[in-house]
Amino acid sequence: DDFVFGQYAGYREEADVDSASVVPTFAALRVYIDNWRWQGVPFYLRSGKALGRKVTDVAIQFRSVPLCILGSEDACAAIEPNVLHLRIQPEEGITLSFNAQHPGGSDLVRQTHLGFRYDDLGKVTAESYAKVVLDALQGRPALFWRSDSIEAAWSFVQPLLDRESRLSPDSLPMYDVGSSGPVQGDGLLHQDGNNWLEPG
């Protein structure tokens, strides 16, 4: 119930791809961190090929307060969750969306945004891996994983890879090129009353 694989329509017609291939081109997961700090907090991950947009994003949606202290139901209904949005690539930057009260005597609130984009400081000209390669040549390990971190990541991923090997061609949900992936991926969030935050 916590992960969905998918494959884009037409993948099996690509050159050098088996016509009965069960290799996923999409994965969506709901995962948890088993410690006291993150107890009960779901992390939703999705990645895939041939999706509508090539974006690396992290969206942190904060929990809503359990009690609305504003004076009207309309004001309380207008409150949206606060979201911290980290754009890794392209157009690298950070946006914080939060609720603010309308100026004046009204109790109504609206969502407002604080933002920063690296492009505002000047055009980023370095290639994606230029810094990583330079650090490797200079012996600086800050951007590299340690071996125990790599082993922990594989121990997390290996059960999913084992599951992939047992798939049949008919059991893999298909999705259209240019879409957000198979509808089954949306179901992970809908079970919890949420939706994917689409890249803005």
mmCIF file with all atom_site columns, C-alpha atoms in Angstrom:
data_model
loop_
_atom_site.group_PDB
_atom_site.id
_atom_site.type_symbol
_atom_site.label_atom_id
_atom_site.label_alt_id
_atom_site.label_comp_id
_atom_site.label_asym_id
_atom_site.label_entity_id
_atom_site.label_seq_id
_atom_site.pdbx_PDB_ins_code
_atom_site.Cartn_x
_atom_site.Cartn_y
_atom_site.Cartn_z
_atom_site.occupancy
_atom_site.B_iso_or_equiv
_atom_site.pdbx_formal_charge
_atom_site.auth_seq_id
_atom_site.auth_comp_id
_atom_site.auth_asym_id
_atom_site.auth_atom_id
_atom_site.pdbx_PDB_model_num
ATOM 1   C CA . ASP A 1 1   ? 0.000   0.000   0.000   1.00 0.00 ? 1   ASP A CA 1
ATOM 2   C CA . ASP A 1 2   ? 2.992   2.325   0.319   1.00 0.00 ? 2   ASP A CA 1
ATOM 3   C CA . PHE A 1 3   ? 4.477   2.291   -3.183  1.00 0.00 ? 3   PHE A CA 1
ATOM 4   C CA . VAL A 1 4   ? 3.443   2.287   -6.827  1.00 0.00 ? 4   VAL A CA 1
ATOM 5   C CA . PHE A 1 5   ? 5.485   1.404   -9.889  1.00 0.00 ? 5   PHE A CA 1
ATOM 6   C CA . GLY A 1 6   ? 4.513   2.478   -13.390 1.00 0.00 ? 6   GLY A CA 1
ATOM 7   C CA . GLN A 1 7   ? 5.722   2.451   -16.972 1.00 0.00 ? 7   GLN A CA 1
ATOM 8   C CA . TYR A 1 8   ? 5.076   5.022   -19.659 1.00 0.00 ? 8   TYR A CA 1
ATOM 9   C CA . ALA A 1 9   ? 3.030   3.995   -22.661 1.00 0.00 ? 9   ALA A CA 1
ATOM 10  C CA . GLY A 1 10  ? 5.332   3.236   -25.561 1.00 0.00 ? 10  GLY A CA 1
ATOM 11  C CA . TYR A 1 11  ? 8.354   2.241   -23.459 1.00 0.00 ? 11  TYR A CA 1
ATOM 12  C CA . ARG A 1 12  ? 8.168   -1.351  -24.682 1.00 0.00 ? 12  ARG A CA 1
ATOM 13  C CA . GLU A 1 13  ? 8.339   -0.130  -28.292 1.00 0.00 ? 13  GLU A CA 1
ATOM 14  C CA . GLU A 1 14  ? 11.633  1.718   -27.673 1.00 0.00 ? 14  GLU A CA 1
ATOM 15  C CA . ALA A 1 15  ? 14.788  0.388   -29.345 1.00 0.00 ? 15  ALA A CA 1
ATOM 16  C CA . ASP A 1 16  ? 16.512  -2.432  -27.407 1.00 0.00 ? 16  ASP A CA 1
ATOM 17  C CA . VAL A 1 17  ? 13.612  -2.775  -24.922 1.00 0.00 ? 17  VAL A CA 1
ATOM 18  C CA . ASP A 1 18  ? 11.948  -6.164  -24.418 1.00 0.00 ? 18  ASP A CA 1
ATOM 19  C CA . SER A 1 19  ? 8.320   -6.125  -25.611 1.00 0.00 ? 19  SER A CA 1
ATOM 20  C CA . ALA A 1 20  ? 7.313   -7.716  -22.279 1.00 0.00 ? 20  ALA A CA 1
ATOM 21  C CA . SER A 1 21  ? 9.556   -5.518  -20.118 1.00 0.00 ? 21  SER A CA 1
ATOM 22  C CA . VAL A 1 22  ? 8.484   -4.954  -16.510 1.00 0.00 ? 22  VAL A CA 1
ATOM 23  C CA . VAL A 1 23  ? 11.186  -2.367  -15.819 1.00 0.00 ? 23  VAL A CA 1
ATOM 24  C CA . PRO A 1 24  ? 9.452   0.543   -14.041 1.00 0.00 ? 24  PRO A CA 1
ATOM 25  C CA . THR A 1 25  ? 9.942   4.031   -15.446 1.00 0.00 ? 25  THR A CA 1
ATOM 26  C CA . PHE A 1 26  ? 8.030   5.583   -12.513 1.00 0.00 ? 26  PHE A CA 1
ATOM 27  C CA . ALA A 1 27  ? 7.902   5.064   -8.762  1.00 0.00 ? 27  ALA A CA 1
ATOM 28  C CA . ALA A 1 28  ? 5.880   6.778   -6.031  1.00 0.00 ? 28  ALA A CA 1
ATOM 29  C CA . LEU A 1 29  ? 6.378   5.957   -2.346  1.00 0.00 ? 29  LEU A CA 1
ATOM 30  C CA . ARG A 1 30  ? 5.015   6.865   1.054   1.00 0.00 ? 30  ARG A CA 1
ATOM 31  C CA . VAL A 1 31  ? 7.738   6.333   3.659   1.00 0.00 ? 31  VAL A CA 1
ATOM 32  C CA . TYR A 1 32  ? 8.232   7.018   7.346   1.00 0.00 ? 32  TYR A CA 1
ATOM 33  C CA . ILE A 1 33  ? 11.289  7.623   9.511   1.00 0.00 ? 33  ILE A CA 1
ATOM 34  C CA . ASP A 1 34  ? 11.185  5.386   12.565  1.00 0.00 ? 34  ASP A CA 1
ATOM 35  C CA . ASN A 1 35  ? 12.279  7.761   15.320  1.00 0.00 ? 35  ASN A CA 1
ATOM 36  C CA . TRP A 1 36  ? 10.566  9.989   17.887  1.00 0.00 ? 36  TRP A CA 1
ATOM 37  C CA . ARG A 1 37  ? 11.090  13.243  15.995  1.00 0.00 ? 37  ARG A CA 1
ATOM 38  C CA . TRP A 1 38  ? 9.343   12.127  12.783  1.00 0.00 ? 38  TRP A CA 1
ATOM 39  C CA . GLN A 1 39  ? 6.851   9.666   14.290  1.00 0.00 ? 39  GLN A CA 1
ATOM 40  C CA . GLY A 1 40  ? 3.720   9.522   12.120  1.00 0.00 ? 40  GLY A CA 1
ATOM 41  C CA . VAL A 1 41  ? 4.978   12.045  9.537   1.00 0.00 ? 41  VAL A CA 1
ATOM 42  C CA . PRO A 1 42  ? 4.623   10.687  5.984   1.00 0.00 ? 42  PRO A CA 1
ATOM 43  C CA . PHE A 1 43  ? 7.213   11.484  3.308   1.00 0.00 ? 43  PHE A CA 1
ATOM 44  C CA . TYR A 1 44  ? 5.916   11.186  -0.256  1.00 0.00 ? 44  TYR A CA 1
ATOM 45  C CA . LEU A 1 45  ? 8.425   10.592  -3.037  1.00 0.00 ? 45  LEU A CA 1
ATOM 46  C CA . ARG A 1 46  ? 7.904   10.272  -6.761  1.00 0.00 ? 46  ARG A CA 1
ATOM 47  C CA . SER A 1 47  ? 10.188  10.121  -9.733  1.00 0.00 ? 47  SER A CA 1
ATOM 48  C CA . GLY A 1 48  ? 9.870   8.994   -13.301 1.00 0.00 ? 48  GLY A CA 1
ATOM 49  C CA . LYS A 1 49  ? 10.811  9.278   -16.920 1.00 0.00 ? 49  LYS A CA 1
ATOM 50  C CA . ALA A 1 50  ? 8.748   10.964  -19.661 1.00 0.00 ? 50  ALA A CA 1
ATOM 51  C CA . LEU A 1 51  ? 6.760   13.030  -17.150 1.00 0.00 ? 51  LEU A CA 1
ATOM 52  C CA . GLY A 1 52  ? 5.363   16.451  -17.975 1.00 0.00 ? 52  GLY A CA 1
ATOM 53  C CA . ARG A 1 53  ? 8.304   18.398  -16.598 1.00 0.00 ? 53  ARG A CA 1
ATOM 54  C CA . LYS A 1 54  ? 11.877  17.666  -15.498 1.00 0.00 ? 54  LYS A CA 1
ATOM 55  C CA . VAL A 1 55  ? 12.032  19.175  -12.017 1.00 0.00 ? 55  VAL A CA 1
ATOM 56  C CA . THR A 1 56  ? 13.675  18.285  -8.710  1.00 0.00 ? 56  THR A CA 1
ATOM 57  C CA . ASP A 1 57  ? 11.565  19.725  -5.900  1.00 0.00 ? 57  ASP A CA 1
ATOM 58  C CA . VAL A 1 58  ? 11.107  19.278  -2.170  1.00 0.00 ? 58  VAL A CA 1
ATOM 59  C CA . ALA A 1 59  ? 7.854   20.557  -0.642  1.00 0.00 ? 59  ALA A CA 1
ATOM 60  C CA . ILE A 1 60  ? 7.471   20.525  3.140   1.00 0.00 ? 60  ILE A CA 1
ATOM 61  C CA . GLN A 1 61  ? 3.840   21.025  4.106   1.00 0.00 ? 61  GLN A CA 1
ATOM 62  C CA . PHE A 1 62  ? 3.398   21.972  7.739   1.00 0.00 ? 62  PHE A CA 1
ATOM 63  C CA . ARG A 1 63  ? 0.513   20.648  9.794   1.00 0.00 ? 63  ARG A CA 1
ATOM 64  C CA . SER A 1 64  ? -2.443  22.923  10.299  1.00 0.00 ? 64  SER A CA 1
ATOM 65  C CA . VAL A 1 65  ? -3.152  24.182  13.788  1.00 0.00 ? 65  VAL A CA 1
ATOM 66  C CA . PRO A 1 66  ? -5.870  22.084  15.462  1.00 0.00 ? 66  PRO A CA 1
ATOM 67  C CA . LEU A 1 67  ? -7.863  25.127  16.595  1.00 0.00 ? 67  LEU A CA 1
ATOM 68  C CA . CYS A 1 68  ? -8.763  28.269  14.651  1.00 0.00 ? 68  CYS A CA 1
ATOM 69  C CA . ILE A 1 69  ? -8.850  31.353  16.881  1.00 0.00 ? 69  ILE A CA 1
ATOM 70  C CA . LEU A 1 70  ? -10.104 33.755  14.220  1.00 0.00 ? 70  LEU A CA 1
ATOM 71  C CA . GLY A 1 71  ? -13.535 35.290  14.720  1.00 0.00 ? 71  GLY A CA 1
ATOM 72  C CA . SER A 1 72  ? -15.371 33.877  11.716  1.00 0.00 ? 72  SER A CA 1
ATOM 73  C CA . GLU A 1 73  ? -15.865 30.571  9.917   1.00 0.00 ? 73  GLU A CA 1
ATOM 74  C CA . ASP A 1 74  ? -14.999 32.232  6.579   1.00 0.00 ? 74  ASP A CA 1
ATOM 75  C CA . ALA A 1 75  ? -11.635 33.319  7.965   1.00 0.00 ? 75  ALA A CA 1
ATOM 76  C CA . CYS A 1 76  ? -10.918 29.847  9.343   1.00 0.00 ? 76  CYS A CA 1
ATOM 77  C CA . ALA A 1 77  ? -11.895 28.190  6.043   1.00 0.00 ? 77  ALA A CA 1
ATOM 78  C CA . ALA A 1 78  ? -9.458  30.418  4.130   1.00 0.00 ? 78  ALA A CA 1
ATOM 79  C CA . ILE A 1 79  ? -6.432  29.164  6.044   1.00 0.00 ? 79  ILE A CA 1
ATOM 80  C CA . GLU A 1 80  ? -4.183  26.984  3.906   1.00 0.00 ? 80  GLU A CA 1
ATOM 81  C CA . PRO A 1 81  ? -1.233  24.897  5.125   1.00 0.00 ? 81  PRO A CA 1
ATOM 82  C CA . ASN A 1 82  ? 2.138   26.635  5.271   1.00 0.00 ? 82  ASN A CA 1
ATOM 83  C CA . VAL A 1 83  ? 4.576   25.172  2.710   1.00 0.00 ? 83  VAL A CA 1
ATOM 84  C CA . LEU A 1 84  ? 8.357   25.439  2.418   1.00 0.00 ? 84  LEU A CA 1
ATOM 85  C CA . HIS A 1 85  ? 9.259   24.766  -1.217  1.00 0.00 ? 85  HIS A CA 1
ATOM 86  C CA . LEU A 1 86  ? 12.880  23.947  -2.144  1.00 0.00 ? 86  LEU A CA 1
ATOM 87  C CA . ARG A 1 87  ? 13.621  24.004  -5.881  1.00 0.00 ? 87  ARG A CA 1
ATOM 88  C CA . ILE A 1 88  ? 16.765  21.939  -6.473  1.00 0.00 ? 88  ILE A CA 1
ATOM 89  C CA . GLN A 1 89  ? 16.716  22.280  -10.269 1.00 0.00 ? 89  GLN A CA 1
ATOM 90  C CA . PRO A 1 90  ? 16.046  24.059  -12.560 1.00 0.00 ? 90  PRO A CA 1
ATOM 91  C CA . GLU A 1 91  ? 15.567  27.650  -11.351 1.00 0.00 ? 91  GLU A CA 1
ATOM 92  C CA . GLU A 1 92  ? 17.121  26.864  -7.971  1.00 0.00 ? 92  GLU A CA 1
ATOM 93  C CA . GLY A 1 93  ? 15.578  28.679  -5.023  1.00 0.00 ? 93  GLY A CA 1
ATOM 94  C CA . ILE A 1 94  ? 13.392  28.631  -1.918  1.00 0.00 ? 94  ILE A CA 1
ATOM 95  C CA . THR A 1 95  ? 9.804   29.797  -1.375  1.00 0.00 ? 95  THR A CA 1
ATOM 96  C CA . LEU A 1 96  ? 7.882   29.932  1.894   1.00 0.00 ? 96  LEU A CA 1
ATOM 97  C CA . SER A 1 97  ? 4.099   30.151  1.530   1.00 0.00 ? 97  SER A CA 1
ATOM 98  C CA . PHE A 1 98  ? 2.267   31.164  4.688   1.00 0.00 ? 98  PHE A CA 1
ATOM 99  C CA . ASN A 1 99  ? -0.942  32.752  5.906   1.00 0.00 ? 99  ASN A CA 1
ATOM 100 C CA . ALA A 1 100 ? -1.106  36.458  6.700   1.00 0.00 ? 100 ALA A CA 1
ATOM 101 C CA . GLN A 1 101 ? -3.997  38.550  7.932   1.00 0.00 ? 101 GLN A CA 1
ATOM 102 C CA . HIS A 1 102 ? -5.450  41.102  5.510   1.00 0.00 ? 102 HIS A CA 1
ATOM 103 C CA . PRO A 1 103 ? -4.477  44.655  6.419   1.00 0.00 ? 103 PRO A CA 1
ATOM 104 C CA . GLY A 1 104 ? -7.169  46.565  8.298   1.00 0.00 ? 104 GLY A CA 1
ATOM 105 C CA . GLY A 1 105 ? -9.823  45.373  10.713  1.00 0.00 ? 105 GLY A CA 1
ATOM 106 C CA . SER A 1 106 ? -10.809 42.166  8.899   1.00 0.00 ? 106 SER A CA 1
ATOM 107 C CA . ASP A 1 107 ? -10.144 38.670  10.288  1.00 0.00 ? 107 ASP A CA 1
ATOM 108 C CA . LEU A 1 108 ? -9.664  37.270  6.780   1.00 0.00 ? 108 LEU A CA 1
ATOM 109 C CA . VAL A 1 109 ? -6.314  35.776  5.896   1.00 0.00 ? 109 VAL A CA 1
ATOM 110 C CA . ARG A 1 110 ? -4.660  34.978  2.598   1.00 0.00 ? 110 ARG A CA 1
ATOM 111 C CA . GLN A 1 111 ? -1.634  32.996  1.531   1.00 0.00 ? 111 GLN A CA 1
ATOM 112 C CA . THR A 1 112 ? 1.453   35.068  0.834   1.00 0.00 ? 112 THR A CA 1
ATOM 113 C CA . HIS A 1 113 ? 4.958   34.135  -0.265  1.00 0.00 ? 113 HIS A CA 1
ATOM 114 C CA . LEU A 1 114 ? 8.576   34.879  0.565   1.00 0.00 ? 114 LEU A CA 1
ATOM 115 C CA . GLY A 1 115 ? 11.030  33.755  -2.067  1.00 0.00 ? 115 GLY A CA 1
ATOM 116 C CA . PHE A 1 116 ? 14.637  33.591  -3.155  1.00 0.00 ? 116 PHE A CA 1
ATOM 117 C CA . ARG A 1 117 ? 16.029  32.455  -6.513  1.00 0.00 ? 117 ARG A CA 1
ATOM 118 C CA . TYR A 1 118 ? 19.707  32.005  -7.296  1.00 0.00 ? 118 TYR A CA 1
ATOM 119 C CA . ASP A 1 119 ? 19.112  33.543  -10.727 1.00 0.00 ? 119 ASP A CA 1
ATOM 120 C CA . ASP A 1 120 ? 18.356  36.835  -8.953  1.00 0.00 ? 120 ASP A CA 1
ATOM 121 C CA . LEU A 1 121 ? 22.041  36.950  -7.885  1.00 0.00 ? 121 LEU A CA 1
ATOM 122 C CA . GLY A 1 122 ? 23.242  36.424  -11.451 1.00 0.00 ? 122 GLY A CA 1
ATOM 123 C CA . LYS A 1 123 ? 23.098  33.645  -13.997 1.00 0.00 ? 123 LYS A CA 1
ATOM 124 C CA . VAL A 1 124 ? 24.347  30.272  -12.778 1.00 0.00 ? 124 VAL A CA 1
ATOM 125 C CA . THR A 1 125 ? 26.713  29.145  -15.517 1.00 0.00 ? 125 THR A CA 1
ATOM 126 C CA . ALA A 1 126 ? 28.341  26.024  -14.041 1.00 0.00 ? 126 ALA A CA 1
ATOM 127 C CA . GLU A 1 127 ? 27.206  22.657  -15.361 1.00 0.00 ? 127 GLU A CA 1
ATOM 128 C CA . SER A 1 128 ? 25.239  20.421  -12.976 1.00 0.00 ? 128 SER A CA 1
ATOM 129 C CA . TYR A 1 129 ? 28.178  18.282  -11.878 1.00 0.00 ? 129 TYR A CA 1
ATOM 130 C CA . ALA A 1 130 ? 30.996  20.839  -12.248 1.00 0.00 ? 130 ALA A CA 1
ATOM 131 C CA . LYS A 1 131 ? 31.196  21.450  -8.465  1.00 0.00 ? 131 LYS A CA 1
ATOM 132 C CA . VAL A 1 132 ? 31.078  17.720  -7.698  1.00 0.00 ? 132 VAL A CA 1
ATOM 133 C CA . VAL A 1 133 ? 33.901  16.949  -10.159 1.00 0.00 ? 133 VAL A CA 1
ATOM 134 C CA . LEU A 1 134 ? 35.990  19.866  -8.894  1.00 0.00 ? 134 LEU A CA 1
ATOM 135 C CA . ASP A 1 135 ? 35.564  18.737  -5.265  1.00 0.00 ? 135 ASP A CA 1
ATOM 136 C CA . ALA A 1 136 ? 36.530  15.183  -6.256  1.00 0.00 ? 136 ALA A CA 1
ATOM 137 C CA . LEU A 1 137 ? 39.700  16.437  -7.951  1.00 0.00 ? 137 LEU A CA 1
ATOM 138 C CA . GLN A 1 138 ? 40.577  18.538  -4.906  1.00 0.00 ? 138 GLN A CA 1
ATOM 139 C CA . GLY A 1 139 ? 39.864  15.748  -2.407  1.00 0.00 ? 139 GLY A CA 1
ATOM 140 C CA . ARG A 1 140 ? 36.958  17.506  -0.641  1.00 0.00 ? 140 ARG A CA 1
ATOM 141 C CA . PRO A 1 141 ? 34.394  14.892  0.495   1.00 0.00 ? 141 PRO A CA 1
ATOM 142 C CA . ALA A 1 142 ? 31.502  17.201  1.489   1.00 0.00 ? 142 ALA A CA 1
ATOM 143 C CA . LEU A 1 143 ? 29.298  16.305  -1.513  1.00 0.00 ? 143 LEU A CA 1
ATOM 144 C CA . PHE A 1 144 ? 29.983  12.565  -1.418  1.00 0.00 ? 144 PHE A CA 1
ATOM 145 C CA . TRP A 1 145 ? 28.183  9.807   0.462   1.00 0.00 ? 145 TRP A CA 1
ATOM 146 C CA . ARG A 1 146 ? 30.060  7.665   2.980   1.00 0.00 ? 146 ARG A CA 1
ATOM 147 C CA . SER A 1 147 ? 29.964  3.905   2.442   1.00 0.00 ? 147 SER A CA 1
ATOM 148 C CA . ASP A 1 148 ? 27.656  3.283   5.440   1.00 0.00 ? 148 ASP A CA 1
ATOM 149 C CA . SER A 1 149 ? 25.119  5.755   3.988   1.00 0.00 ? 149 SER A CA 1
ATOM 150 C CA . ILE A 1 150 ? 25.228  3.969   0.642   1.00 0.00 ? 150 ILE A CA 1
ATOM 151 C CA . GLU A 1 151 ? 24.687  0.592   2.342   1.00 0.00 ? 151 GLU A CA 1
ATOM 152 C CA . ALA A 1 152 ? 21.713  2.000   4.308   1.00 0.00 ? 152 ALA A CA 1
ATOM 153 C CA . ALA A 1 153 ? 20.183  3.356   1.072   1.00 0.00 ? 153 ALA A CA 1
ATOM 154 C CA . TRP A 1 154 ? 20.564  -0.024  -0.656  1.00 0.00 ? 154 TRP A CA 1
ATOM 155 C CA . SER A 1 155 ? 18.967  -1.827  2.302   1.00 0.00 ? 155 SER A CA 1
ATOM 156 C CA . PHE A 1 156 ? 15.944  0.458   1.841   1.00 0.00 ? 156 PHE A CA 1
ATOM 157 C CA . VAL A 1 157 ? 15.750  0.071   -1.953  1.00 0.00 ? 157 VAL A CA 1
ATOM 158 C CA . GLN A 1 158 ? 16.548  -3.652  -2.298  1.00 0.00 ? 158 GLN A CA 1
ATOM 159 C CA . PRO A 1 159 ? 13.096  -4.934  -1.183  1.00 0.00 ? 159 PRO A CA 1
ATOM 160 C CA . LEU A 1 160 ? 11.517  -2.718  -3.859  1.00 0.00 ? 160 LEU A CA 1
ATOM 161 C CA . LEU A 1 161 ? 13.898  -4.079  -6.477  1.00 0.00 ? 161 LEU A CA 1
ATOM 162 C CA . ASP A 1 162 ? 13.048  -7.630  -5.351  1.00 0.00 ? 162 ASP A CA 1
ATOM 163 C CA . ARG A 1 163 ? 9.354   -6.793  -5.812  1.00 0.00 ? 163 ARG A CA 1
ATOM 164 C CA . GLU A 1 164 ? 10.073  -5.482  -9.320  1.00 0.00 ? 164 GLU A CA 1
ATOM 165 C CA . SER A 1 165 ? 11.538  -8.845  -10.331 1.00 0.00 ? 165 SER A CA 1
ATOM 166 C CA . ARG A 1 166 ? 8.163   -10.517 -9.522  1.00 0.00 ? 166 ARG A CA 1
ATOM 167 C CA . LEU A 1 167 ? 6.019   -8.167  -11.624 1.00 0.00 ? 167 LEU A CA 1
ATOM 168 C CA . SER A 1 168 ? 4.117   -9.374  -14.654 1.00 0.00 ? 168 SER A CA 1
ATOM 169 C CA . PRO A 1 169 ? 3.667   -7.181  -17.756 1.00 0.00 ? 169 PRO A CA 1
ATOM 170 C CA . ASP A 1 170 ? -0.062  -6.808  -17.025 1.00 0.00 ? 170 ASP A CA 1
ATOM 171 C CA . SER A 1 171 ? 0.442   -5.757  -13.394 1.00 0.00 ? 171 SER A CA 1
ATOM 172 C CA . LEU A 1 172 ? 2.431   -2.605  -14.177 1.00 0.00 ? 172 LEU A CA 1
ATOM 173 C CA . PRO A 1 173 ? 0.240   0.536   -14.382 1.00 0.00 ? 173 PRO A CA 1
ATOM 174 C CA . MET A 1 174 ? 0.778   2.491   -17.589 1.00 0.00 ? 174 MET A CA 1
ATOM 175 C CA . TYR A 1 175 ? 0.821   6.293   -17.907 1.00 0.00 ? 175 TYR A CA 1
ATOM 176 C CA . ASP A 1 176 ? 0.880   8.742   -20.790 1.00 0.00 ? 176 ASP A CA 1
ATOM 177 C CA . VAL A 1 177 ? 4.049   10.553  -21.815 1.00 0.00 ? 177 VAL A CA 1
ATOM 178 C CA . GLY A 1 178 ? 3.858   14.117  -20.491 1.00 0.00 ? 178 GLY A CA 1
ATOM 179 C CA . SER A 1 179 ? 1.533   13.239  -17.605 1.00 0.00 ? 179 SER A CA 1
ATOM 180 C CA . SER A 1 180 ? 2.274   13.160  -13.854 1.00 0.00 ? 180 SER A CA 1
ATOM 181 C CA . GLY A 1 181 ? 2.495   9.362   -13.824 1.00 0.00 ? 181 GLY A CA 1
ATOM 182 C CA . PRO A 1 182 ? -0.110  6.656   -13.278 1.00 0.00 ? 182 PRO A CA 1
ATOM 183 C CA . VAL A 1 183 ? -3.264  7.546   -11.346 1.00 0.00 ? 183 VAL A CA 1
ATOM 184 C CA . GLN A 1 184 ? -2.353  4.860   -8.803  1.00 0.00 ? 184 GLN A CA 1
ATOM 185 C CA . GLY A 1 185 ? 0.473   7.151   -7.669  1.00 0.00 ? 185 GLY A CA 1
ATOM 186 C CA . ASP A 1 186 ? -2.087  9.785   -6.714  1.00 0.00 ? 186 ASP A CA 1
ATOM 187 C CA . GLY A 1 187 ? -3.840  7.203   -4.561  1.00 0.00 ? 187 GLY A CA 1
ATOM 188 C CA . LEU A 1 188 ? -0.950  7.176   -2.070  1.00 0.00 ? 188 LEU A CA 1
ATOM 189 C CA . LEU A 1 189 ? -1.780  10.734  -1.076  1.00 0.00 ? 189 LEU A CA 1
ATOM 190 C CA . HIS A 1 190 ? -5.547  10.535  -1.500  1.00 0.00 ? 190 HIS A CA 1
ATOM 191 C CA . GLN A 1 191 ? -5.630  7.811   1.165   1.00 0.00 ? 191 GLN A CA 1
ATOM 192 C CA . ASP A 1 192 ? -4.314  10.439  3.585   1.00 0.00 ? 192 ASP A CA 1
ATOM 193 C CA . GLY A 1 193 ? -6.530  13.244  2.270   1.00 0.00 ? 193 GLY A CA 1
ATOM 194 C CA . ASN A 1 194 ? -3.668  14.960  0.418   1.00 0.00 ? 194 ASN A CA 1
ATOM 195 C CA . ASN A 1 195 ? -2.653  15.807  -3.149  1.00 0.00 ? 195 ASN A CA 1
ATOM 196 C CA . TRP A 1 196 ? 0.739   16.115  -4.811  1.00 0.00 ? 196 TRP A CA 1
ATOM 197 C CA . LEU A 1 197 ? 2.040   19.684  -4.764  1.00 0.00 ? 197 LEU A CA 1
ATOM 198 C CA . GLU A 1 198 ? 2.742   20.262  -8.437  1.00 0.00 ? 198 GLU A CA 1
ATOM 199 C CA . PRO A 1 199 ? 5.962   22.128  -9.302  1.00 0.00 ? 199 PRO A CA 1
ATOM 200 C CA . GLY A 1 200 ? 5.234   25.829  -9.699  1.00 0.00 ? 200 GLY A CA 1
#
